[in-house]
Short mmCIF file of C-alpha atoms in Angstrom, two decimals:
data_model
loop_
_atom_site.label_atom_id
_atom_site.label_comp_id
_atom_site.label_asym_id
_atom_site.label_seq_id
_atom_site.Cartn_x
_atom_site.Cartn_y
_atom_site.Cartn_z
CA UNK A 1 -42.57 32.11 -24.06
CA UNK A 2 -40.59 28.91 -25.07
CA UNK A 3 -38.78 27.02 -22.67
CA UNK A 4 -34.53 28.12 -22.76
CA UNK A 5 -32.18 25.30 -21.75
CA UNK A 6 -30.76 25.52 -18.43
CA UNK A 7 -27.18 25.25 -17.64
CA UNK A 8 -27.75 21.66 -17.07
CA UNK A 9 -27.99 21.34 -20.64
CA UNK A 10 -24.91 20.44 -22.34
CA UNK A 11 -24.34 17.39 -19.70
CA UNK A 12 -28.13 16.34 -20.33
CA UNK A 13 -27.17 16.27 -24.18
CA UNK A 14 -23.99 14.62 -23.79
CA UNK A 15 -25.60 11.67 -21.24
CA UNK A 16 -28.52 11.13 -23.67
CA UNK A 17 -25.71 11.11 -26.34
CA UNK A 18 -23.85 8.44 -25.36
CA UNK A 19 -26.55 6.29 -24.27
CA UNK A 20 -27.87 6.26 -28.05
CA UNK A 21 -24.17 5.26 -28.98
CA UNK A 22 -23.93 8.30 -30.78
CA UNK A 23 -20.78 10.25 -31.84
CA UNK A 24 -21.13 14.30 -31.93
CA UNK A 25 -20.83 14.01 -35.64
CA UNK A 26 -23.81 12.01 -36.16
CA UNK A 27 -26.13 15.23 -33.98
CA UNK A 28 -24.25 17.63 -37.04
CA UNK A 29 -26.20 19.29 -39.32
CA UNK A 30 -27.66 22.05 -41.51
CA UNK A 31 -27.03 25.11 -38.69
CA UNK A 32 -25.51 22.81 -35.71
CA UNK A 33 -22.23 21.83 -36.73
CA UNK A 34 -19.96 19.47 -34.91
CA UNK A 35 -17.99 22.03 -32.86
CA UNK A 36 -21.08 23.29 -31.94
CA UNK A 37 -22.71 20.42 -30.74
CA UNK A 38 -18.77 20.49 -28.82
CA UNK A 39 -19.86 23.92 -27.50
CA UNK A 40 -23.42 22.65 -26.22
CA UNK A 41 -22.07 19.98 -24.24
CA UNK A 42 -19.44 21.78 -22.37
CA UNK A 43 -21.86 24.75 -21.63
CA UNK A 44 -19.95 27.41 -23.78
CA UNK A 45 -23.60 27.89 -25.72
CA UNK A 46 -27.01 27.85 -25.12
CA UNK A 47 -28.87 26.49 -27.84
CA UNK A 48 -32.16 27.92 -29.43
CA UNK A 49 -35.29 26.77 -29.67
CA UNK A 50 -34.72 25.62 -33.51
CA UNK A 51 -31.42 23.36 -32.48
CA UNK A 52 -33.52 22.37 -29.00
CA UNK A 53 -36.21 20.92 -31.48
CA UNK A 54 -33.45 19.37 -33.96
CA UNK A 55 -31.77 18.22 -31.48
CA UNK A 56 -34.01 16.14 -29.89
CA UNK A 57 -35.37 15.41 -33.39
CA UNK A 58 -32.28 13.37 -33.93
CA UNK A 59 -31.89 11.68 -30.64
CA UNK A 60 -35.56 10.56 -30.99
CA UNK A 61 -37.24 12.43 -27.86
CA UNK A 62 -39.43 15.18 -27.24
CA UNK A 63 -37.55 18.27 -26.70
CA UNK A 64 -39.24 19.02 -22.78
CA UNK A 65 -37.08 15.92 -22.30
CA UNK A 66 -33.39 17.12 -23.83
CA UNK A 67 -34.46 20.36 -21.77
CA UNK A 68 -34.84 18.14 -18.46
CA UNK A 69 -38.93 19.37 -18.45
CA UNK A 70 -40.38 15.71 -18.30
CA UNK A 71 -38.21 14.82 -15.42
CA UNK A 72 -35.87 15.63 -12.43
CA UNK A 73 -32.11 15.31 -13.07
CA UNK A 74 -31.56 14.64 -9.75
CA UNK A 75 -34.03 11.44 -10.01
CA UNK A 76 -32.08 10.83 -13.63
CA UNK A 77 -28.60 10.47 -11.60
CA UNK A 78 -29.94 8.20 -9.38
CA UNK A 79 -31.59 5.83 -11.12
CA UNK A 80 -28.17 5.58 -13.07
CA UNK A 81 -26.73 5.02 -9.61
CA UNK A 82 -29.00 2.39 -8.85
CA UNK A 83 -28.15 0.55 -12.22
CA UNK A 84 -24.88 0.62 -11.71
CA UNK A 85 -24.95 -0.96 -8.18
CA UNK A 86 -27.79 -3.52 -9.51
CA UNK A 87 -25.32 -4.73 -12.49
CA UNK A 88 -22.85 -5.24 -10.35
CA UNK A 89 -24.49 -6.87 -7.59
CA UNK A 90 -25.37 -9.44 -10.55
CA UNK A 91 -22.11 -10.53 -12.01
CA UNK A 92 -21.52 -7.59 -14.53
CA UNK A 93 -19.24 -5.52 -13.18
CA UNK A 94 -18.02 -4.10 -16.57
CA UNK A 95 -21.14 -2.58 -17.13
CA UNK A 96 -21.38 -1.01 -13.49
CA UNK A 97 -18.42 0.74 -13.99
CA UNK A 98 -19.65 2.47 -17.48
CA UNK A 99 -22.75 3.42 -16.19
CA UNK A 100 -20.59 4.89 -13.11
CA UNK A 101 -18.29 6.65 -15.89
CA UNK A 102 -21.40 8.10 -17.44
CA UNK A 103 -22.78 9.11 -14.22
CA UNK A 104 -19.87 11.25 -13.65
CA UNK A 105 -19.66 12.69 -17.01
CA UNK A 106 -22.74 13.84 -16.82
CA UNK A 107 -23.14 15.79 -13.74
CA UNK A 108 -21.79 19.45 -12.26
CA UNK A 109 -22.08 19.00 -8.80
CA UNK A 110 -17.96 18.43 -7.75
CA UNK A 111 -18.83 16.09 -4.97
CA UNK A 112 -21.40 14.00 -6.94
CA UNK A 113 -19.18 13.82 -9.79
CA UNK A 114 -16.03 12.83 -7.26
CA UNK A 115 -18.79 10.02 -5.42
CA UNK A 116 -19.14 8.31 -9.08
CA UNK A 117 -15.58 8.57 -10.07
CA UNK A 118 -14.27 7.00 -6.38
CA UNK A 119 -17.03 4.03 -6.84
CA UNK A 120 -15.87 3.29 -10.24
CA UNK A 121 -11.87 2.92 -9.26
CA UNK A 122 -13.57 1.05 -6.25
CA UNK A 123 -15.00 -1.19 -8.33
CA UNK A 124 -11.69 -1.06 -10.41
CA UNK A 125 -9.59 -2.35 -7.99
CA UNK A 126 -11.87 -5.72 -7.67
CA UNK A 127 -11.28 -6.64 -11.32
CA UNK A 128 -7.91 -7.27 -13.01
CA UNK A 129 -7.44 -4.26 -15.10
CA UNK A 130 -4.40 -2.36 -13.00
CA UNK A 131 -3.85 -0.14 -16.07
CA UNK A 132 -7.71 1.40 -16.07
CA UNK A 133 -7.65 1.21 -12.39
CA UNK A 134 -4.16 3.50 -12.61
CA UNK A 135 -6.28 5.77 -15.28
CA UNK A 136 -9.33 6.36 -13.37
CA UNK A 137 -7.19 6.94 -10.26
CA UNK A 138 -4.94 9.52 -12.06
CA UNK A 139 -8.27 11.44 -13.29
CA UNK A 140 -9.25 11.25 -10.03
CA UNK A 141 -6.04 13.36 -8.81
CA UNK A 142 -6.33 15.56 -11.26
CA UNK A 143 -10.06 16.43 -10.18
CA UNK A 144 -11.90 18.42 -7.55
CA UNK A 145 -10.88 16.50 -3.96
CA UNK A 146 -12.86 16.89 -0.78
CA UNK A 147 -9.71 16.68 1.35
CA UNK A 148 -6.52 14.98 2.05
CA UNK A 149 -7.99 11.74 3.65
CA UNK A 150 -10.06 10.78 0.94
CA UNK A 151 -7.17 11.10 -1.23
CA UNK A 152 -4.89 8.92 0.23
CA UNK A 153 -7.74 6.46 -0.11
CA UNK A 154 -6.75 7.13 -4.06
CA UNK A 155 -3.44 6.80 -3.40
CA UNK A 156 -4.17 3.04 -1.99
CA UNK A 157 -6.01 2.41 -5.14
CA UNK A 158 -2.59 3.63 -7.03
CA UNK A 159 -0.47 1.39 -5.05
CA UNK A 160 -3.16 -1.82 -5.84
CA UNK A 161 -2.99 -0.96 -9.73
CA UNK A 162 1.30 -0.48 -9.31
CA UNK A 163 1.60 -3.65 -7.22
CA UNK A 164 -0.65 -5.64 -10.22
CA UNK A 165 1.24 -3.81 -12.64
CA UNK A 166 4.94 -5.56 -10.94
CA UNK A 167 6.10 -1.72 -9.96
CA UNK A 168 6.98 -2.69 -6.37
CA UNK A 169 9.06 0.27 -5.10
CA UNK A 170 6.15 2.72 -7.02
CA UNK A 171 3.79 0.67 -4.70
CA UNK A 172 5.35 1.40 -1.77
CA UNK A 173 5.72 5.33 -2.68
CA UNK A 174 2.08 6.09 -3.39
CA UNK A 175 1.56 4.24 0.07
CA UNK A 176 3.56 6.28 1.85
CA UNK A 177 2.46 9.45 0.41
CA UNK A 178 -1.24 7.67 1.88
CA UNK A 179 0.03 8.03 4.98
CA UNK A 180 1.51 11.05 4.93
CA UNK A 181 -2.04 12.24 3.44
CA UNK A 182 -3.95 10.65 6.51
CA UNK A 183 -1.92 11.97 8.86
CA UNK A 184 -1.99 15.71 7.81
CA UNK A 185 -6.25 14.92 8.11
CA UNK A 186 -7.57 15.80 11.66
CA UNK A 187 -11.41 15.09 10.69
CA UNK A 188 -13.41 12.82 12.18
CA UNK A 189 -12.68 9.12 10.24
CA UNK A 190 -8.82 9.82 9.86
CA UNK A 191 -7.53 7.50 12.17
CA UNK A 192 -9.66 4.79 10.69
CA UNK A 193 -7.69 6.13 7.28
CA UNK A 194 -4.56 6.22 8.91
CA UNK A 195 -4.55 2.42 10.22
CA UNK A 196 -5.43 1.66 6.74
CA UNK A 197 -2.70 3.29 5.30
CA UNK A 198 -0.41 1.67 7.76
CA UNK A 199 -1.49 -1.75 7.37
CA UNK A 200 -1.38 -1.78 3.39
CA UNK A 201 2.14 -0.23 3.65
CA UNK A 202 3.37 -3.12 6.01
CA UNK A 203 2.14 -5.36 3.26
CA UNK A 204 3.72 -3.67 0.58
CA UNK A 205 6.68 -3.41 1.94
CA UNK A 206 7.02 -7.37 2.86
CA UNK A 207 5.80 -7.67 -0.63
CA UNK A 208 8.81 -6.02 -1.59
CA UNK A 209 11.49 -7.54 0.23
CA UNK A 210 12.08 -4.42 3.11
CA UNK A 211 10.93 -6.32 5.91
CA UNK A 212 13.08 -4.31 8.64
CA UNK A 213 10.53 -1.14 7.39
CA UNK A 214 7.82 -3.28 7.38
CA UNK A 215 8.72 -4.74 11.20
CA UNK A 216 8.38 -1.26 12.28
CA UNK A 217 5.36 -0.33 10.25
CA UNK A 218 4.04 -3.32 12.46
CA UNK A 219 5.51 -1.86 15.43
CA UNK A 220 3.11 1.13 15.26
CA UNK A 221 0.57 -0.32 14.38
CA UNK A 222 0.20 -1.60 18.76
CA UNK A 223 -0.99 -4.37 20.26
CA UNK A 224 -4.27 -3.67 19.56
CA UNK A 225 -5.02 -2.31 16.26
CA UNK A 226 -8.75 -1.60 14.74
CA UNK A 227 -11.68 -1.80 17.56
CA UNK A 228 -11.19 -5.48 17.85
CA UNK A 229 -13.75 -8.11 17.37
CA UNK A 230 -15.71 -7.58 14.34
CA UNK A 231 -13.47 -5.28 12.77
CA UNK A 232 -11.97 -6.35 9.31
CA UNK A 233 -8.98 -3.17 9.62
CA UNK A 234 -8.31 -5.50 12.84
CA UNK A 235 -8.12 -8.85 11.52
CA UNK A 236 -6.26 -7.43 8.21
CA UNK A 237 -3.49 -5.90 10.64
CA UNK A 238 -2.61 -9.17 12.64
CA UNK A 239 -2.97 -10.88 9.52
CA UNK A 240 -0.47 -8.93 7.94
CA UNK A 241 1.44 -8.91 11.13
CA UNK A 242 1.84 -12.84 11.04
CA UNK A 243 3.06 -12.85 7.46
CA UNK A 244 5.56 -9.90 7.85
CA UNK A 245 6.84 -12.29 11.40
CA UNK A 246 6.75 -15.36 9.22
CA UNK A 247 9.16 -13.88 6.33
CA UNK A 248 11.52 -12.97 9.32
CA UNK A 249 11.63 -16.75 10.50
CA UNK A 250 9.57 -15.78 13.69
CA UNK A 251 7.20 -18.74 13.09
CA UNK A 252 5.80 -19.08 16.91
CA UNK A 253 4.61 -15.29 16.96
CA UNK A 254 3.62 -15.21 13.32
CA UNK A 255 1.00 -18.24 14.17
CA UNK A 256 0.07 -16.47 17.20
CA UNK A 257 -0.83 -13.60 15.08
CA UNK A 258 -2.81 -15.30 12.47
CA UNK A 259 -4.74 -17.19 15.37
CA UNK A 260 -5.66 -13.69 16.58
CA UNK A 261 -6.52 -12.31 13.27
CA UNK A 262 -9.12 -16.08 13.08
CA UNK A 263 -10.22 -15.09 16.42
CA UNK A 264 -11.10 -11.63 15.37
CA UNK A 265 -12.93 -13.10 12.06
CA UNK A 266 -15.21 -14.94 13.83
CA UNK A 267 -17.28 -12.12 15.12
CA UNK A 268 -16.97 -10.18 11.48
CA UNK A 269 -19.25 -10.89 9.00
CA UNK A 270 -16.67 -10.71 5.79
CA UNK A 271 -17.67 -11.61 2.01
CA UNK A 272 -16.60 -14.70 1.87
CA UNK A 273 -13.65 -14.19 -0.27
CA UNK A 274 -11.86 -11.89 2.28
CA UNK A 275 -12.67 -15.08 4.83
CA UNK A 276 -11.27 -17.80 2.63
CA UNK A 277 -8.01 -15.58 1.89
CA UNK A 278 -7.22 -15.49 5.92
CA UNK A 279 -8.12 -19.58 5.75
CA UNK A 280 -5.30 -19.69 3.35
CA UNK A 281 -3.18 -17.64 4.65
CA UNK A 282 -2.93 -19.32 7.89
CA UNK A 283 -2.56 -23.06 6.13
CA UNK A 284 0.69 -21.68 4.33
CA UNK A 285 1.92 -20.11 7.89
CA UNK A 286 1.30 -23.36 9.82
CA UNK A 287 3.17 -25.42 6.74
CA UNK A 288 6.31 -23.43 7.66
CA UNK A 289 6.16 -24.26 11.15
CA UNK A 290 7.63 -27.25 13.05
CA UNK A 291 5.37 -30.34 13.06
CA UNK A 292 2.00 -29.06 11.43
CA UNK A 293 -1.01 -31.01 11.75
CA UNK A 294 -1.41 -32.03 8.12
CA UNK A 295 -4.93 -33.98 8.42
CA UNK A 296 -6.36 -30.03 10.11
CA UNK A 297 -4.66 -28.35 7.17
CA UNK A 298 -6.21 -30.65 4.63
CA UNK A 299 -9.99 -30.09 6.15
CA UNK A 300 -9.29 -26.16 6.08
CA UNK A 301 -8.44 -26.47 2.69
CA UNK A 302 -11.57 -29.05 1.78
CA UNK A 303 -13.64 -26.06 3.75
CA UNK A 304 -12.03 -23.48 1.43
CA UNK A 305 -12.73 -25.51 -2.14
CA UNK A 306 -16.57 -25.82 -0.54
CA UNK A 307 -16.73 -21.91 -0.48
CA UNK A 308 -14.57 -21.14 -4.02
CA UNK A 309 -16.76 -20.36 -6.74
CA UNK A 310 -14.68 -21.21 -10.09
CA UNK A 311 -12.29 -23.38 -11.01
CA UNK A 312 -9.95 -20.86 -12.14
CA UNK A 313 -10.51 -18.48 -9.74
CA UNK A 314 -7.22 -17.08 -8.05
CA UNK A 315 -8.33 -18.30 -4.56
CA UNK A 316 -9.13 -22.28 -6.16
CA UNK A 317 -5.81 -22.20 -8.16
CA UNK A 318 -4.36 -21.00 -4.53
CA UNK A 319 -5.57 -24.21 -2.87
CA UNK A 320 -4.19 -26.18 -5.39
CA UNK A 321 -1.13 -24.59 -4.51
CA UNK A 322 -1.41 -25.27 -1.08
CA UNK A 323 -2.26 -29.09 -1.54
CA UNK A 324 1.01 -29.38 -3.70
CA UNK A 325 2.76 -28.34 -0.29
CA UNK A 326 0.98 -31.03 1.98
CA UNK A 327 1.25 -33.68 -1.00
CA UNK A 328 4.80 -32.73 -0.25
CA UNK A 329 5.06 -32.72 3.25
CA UNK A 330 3.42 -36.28 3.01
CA UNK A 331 6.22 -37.82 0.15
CA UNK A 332 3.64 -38.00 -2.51
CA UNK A 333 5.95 -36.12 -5.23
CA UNK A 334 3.57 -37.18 -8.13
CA UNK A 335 0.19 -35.97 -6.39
CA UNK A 336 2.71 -32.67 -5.52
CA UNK A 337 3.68 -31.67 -9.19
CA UNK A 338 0.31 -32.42 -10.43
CA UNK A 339 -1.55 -30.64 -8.11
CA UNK A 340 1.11 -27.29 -8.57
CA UNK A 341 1.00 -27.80 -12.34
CA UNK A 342 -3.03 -27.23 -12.27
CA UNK A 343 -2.29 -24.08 -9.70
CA UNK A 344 0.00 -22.90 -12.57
CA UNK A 345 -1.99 -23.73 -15.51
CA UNK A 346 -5.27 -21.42 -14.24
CA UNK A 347 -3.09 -18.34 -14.88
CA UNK A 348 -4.71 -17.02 -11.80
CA UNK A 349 -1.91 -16.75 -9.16
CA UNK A 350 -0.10 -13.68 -8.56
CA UNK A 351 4.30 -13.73 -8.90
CA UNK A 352 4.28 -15.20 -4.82
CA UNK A 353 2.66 -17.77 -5.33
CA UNK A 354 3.60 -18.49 -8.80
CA UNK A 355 7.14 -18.90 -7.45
CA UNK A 356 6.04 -21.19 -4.33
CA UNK A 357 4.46 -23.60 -7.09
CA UNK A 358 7.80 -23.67 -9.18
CA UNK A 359 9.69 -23.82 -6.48
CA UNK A 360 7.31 -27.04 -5.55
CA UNK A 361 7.60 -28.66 -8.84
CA UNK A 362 11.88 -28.47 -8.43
CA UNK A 363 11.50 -30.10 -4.93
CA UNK A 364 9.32 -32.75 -5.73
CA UNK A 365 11.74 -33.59 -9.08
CA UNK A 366 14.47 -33.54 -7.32
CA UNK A 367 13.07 -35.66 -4.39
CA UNK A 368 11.64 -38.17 -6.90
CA UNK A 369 15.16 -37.99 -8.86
CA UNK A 370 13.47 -37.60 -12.02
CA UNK A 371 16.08 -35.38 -13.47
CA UNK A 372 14.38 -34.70 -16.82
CA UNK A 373 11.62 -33.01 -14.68
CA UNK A 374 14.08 -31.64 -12.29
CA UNK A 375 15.65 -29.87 -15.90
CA UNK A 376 12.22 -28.38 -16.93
CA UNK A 377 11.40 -26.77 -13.10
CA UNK A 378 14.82 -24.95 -12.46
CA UNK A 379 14.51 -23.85 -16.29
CA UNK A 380 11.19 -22.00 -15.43
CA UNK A 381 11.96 -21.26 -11.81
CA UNK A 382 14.95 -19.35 -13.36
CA UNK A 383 12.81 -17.57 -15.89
CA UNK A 384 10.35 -16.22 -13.62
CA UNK A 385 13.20 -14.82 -11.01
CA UNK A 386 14.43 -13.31 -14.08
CA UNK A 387 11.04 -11.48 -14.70
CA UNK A 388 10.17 -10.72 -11.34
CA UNK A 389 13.55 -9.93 -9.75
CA UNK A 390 15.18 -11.71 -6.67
CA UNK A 391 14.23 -8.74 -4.56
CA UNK A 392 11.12 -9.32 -3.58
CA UNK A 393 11.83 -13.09 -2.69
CA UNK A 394 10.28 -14.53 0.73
CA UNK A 395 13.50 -14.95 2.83
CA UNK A 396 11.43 -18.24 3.97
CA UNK A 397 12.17 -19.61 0.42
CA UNK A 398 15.05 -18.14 -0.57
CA UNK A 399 17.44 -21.02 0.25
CA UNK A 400 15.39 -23.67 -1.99
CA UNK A 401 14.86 -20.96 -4.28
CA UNK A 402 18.68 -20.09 -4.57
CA UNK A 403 19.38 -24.05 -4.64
CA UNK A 404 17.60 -24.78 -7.50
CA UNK A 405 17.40 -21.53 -9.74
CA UNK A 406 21.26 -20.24 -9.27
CA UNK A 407 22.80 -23.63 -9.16
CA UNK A 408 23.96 -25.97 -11.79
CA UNK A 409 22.24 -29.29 -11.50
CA UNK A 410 24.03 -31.66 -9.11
CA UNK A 411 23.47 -34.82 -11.16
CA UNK A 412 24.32 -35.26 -14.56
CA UNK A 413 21.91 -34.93 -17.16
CA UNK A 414 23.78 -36.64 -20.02
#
């Protein structure tokens, strides 16, 4: 008797399909038309031997193959699965996330198919593409879900890909509904789920401008969030902690808190991005406070450019940033506008920082009485408020900000 296709099939045909580059037109022909080739792949038909052999005539292979004879489809997925981790463990990360889109499209197990399509928006939210990270996490919604905790871990991905996409309030709603997700989940994990929830909503919402709502997110969070040393939930919390105490002018508890969350990094073993972002993080804290040690700052910063790996990355253009500040704090106005111009010419920095660096350039103008220069920075400081809003302003910098965006110039330009 001669082998039938199994209800594996039509995914088998599709996979081997797409990997050829191959449209269903092009598998058309005399008795297999293109809506049946349709059928085929979505399981609605089960071929005969004639298309099995035509079939596989087309895609170049032996027909025990197309019928999954010559191998297991288990061993098929993953191998996939193992490219797709290999390419992006070396620096391609768009391919990864194809082969993690084919993977999915080509199984039937619901869980399997869920695995591929989570470590694809996973991999998603690492690259700057918030409108295919909102699409894969909206297909995942609209798929099979293995409960409510894992999906408000999509929901977090949603609020990344809103955030990126300068939707602040829709941000802060698909958090929310993350918590409210995690806390309806009593299975073992949740809590972990649940102080993740709660920590990315605190920094959403003093991303957004409602610190009093995220001062009490921060309020139940404890004293002693995460399981302490080691733990990167831990280090994230009092890190976010300090920066939601620092935009409410509580500058001696929001260093303490970034000290803690330091303390708490130096038993974790973080990638070394995650490390250098906390390193940063606590230079801009300390340059708010009174008296800051400026030669410490500068060797933190020297350890961070050490560490960056290129020159236009978001973290290097964030040093620069940071350098403008101390060039400030020091008097050097022309090492201060030069330094925040480069931050601002990589195109890396999100709106934050984007507004400390204009903000810079007007102070250093305006201390060096260059008014021509002082004209150009409150033209483009004004600009960006006007694309970003003056919601989600840092109260920290909303006096300078107001001074030289919303004010006419207070020396004459003529």
């Amino acid at each position: 008797m001669a082998p039938r296709a199994g209800r594996n099939f039509g995914a088998r045909l599709r996979s081997l399909r797409q990997r050829r580059g191959l449209a269903q037109k092009d598998l058309a022909g005399p008795g297999v038309s293109m809506s049946y080739v349709s059928r085929l792949e979505s399981g609605d038909r089960v071929p005969s031997t004639a298309v099995v052999a035509r079939l596989a005539a087309v895609l170049g292979i032996e027909p025990t193959e197309l019928l999954g004879e010559s191998g297991s489809p288990r061993q098929e997925a993953a191998l996939l699965w193992c490219e797709a981790m290999l390419a992006y463990q070396s620096g391609e990360p768009g391919r990864a996330i194809a082969l993690l889109g084919e993977l999915a499209g080509c199984q039937e197990d619901e869980l399997f198919v869920w695995a591929a399509q989570w470590t694809r928006a996973a991999l998603l939210a690492r690259e700057s593409d918030p409108q295919t990270l909102l699409r894969a996490v909206d297909e995942l919604g609209e798929a099979w879900s293995p409960g409510r905790g894992v999906d408000a871990q999509v929901e977090m991905f949603r609020a990344q890909a809103l955030r990126r996409l300068g939707r602040p309030a829709d941000a802060v709603r698909a958090m929310r509904t993350a918590l409210e997700l995690s806390a309806a989940d009593d299975t073992p994990g949740a809590e972990r789920v649940r102080l993740r929830a709660r920590v990315y909503l605190a920094m959403e919402l003093a991303r957004s401008g409602r610190l009093g709502e995220a001062e009490q997110v921060i309020k139940e969070l404890g004293d002693a969030p995460g399981t302490g040393k080691g733990d990167r939930m831990a280090v994230s919390a009092w890190w976010v902690r300090g920066q939601v105490e620092s935009r409410l002018g509580e500058h001696q508890a929001a260093g303490e808190s970034i000290r803690r969350a330091l303390d708490l990094l130096d038993d974790a073993d973080p990638d070394p991005t995650f490390r250098n972002r906390l390193r940063l993080a606590a230079v801009s804290l300390a340059l708010r406070s009174p008296g800051p040690d400026l030669d410490e700052l500068a060797r933190t910063l020297d350890q961070v450019e050490s560490e960056v790996a290129g020159p236009r990355s978001e973290l290097a253009a964030q040093t620069d940033g940071l350098r403008a500040e101390l060039a400030l704090h020091r008097g050097d106005v022309d090492a201060c506008w030069r330094l925040a111009e480069h931050a601002l010419a990589s195109g890396a920095l999100d709106a934050d920082d984007e507004l400390r660096c204009r903000l810079l350039m007007a102070r250093a103008a305006n201390q060096a009485g260059d008014d021509a220069r002082l004209a150009v920075a409150r033209t483009e400081l004004a600009n960006l408020l006007d694309k970003i809003g003056t919601d989600v302003v840092d109260p920290v910098m909303w006096r300078d900000v107001a001074r030289f965006a919303l004010r006419a110039p207070s020396r004459p330009t003529g």
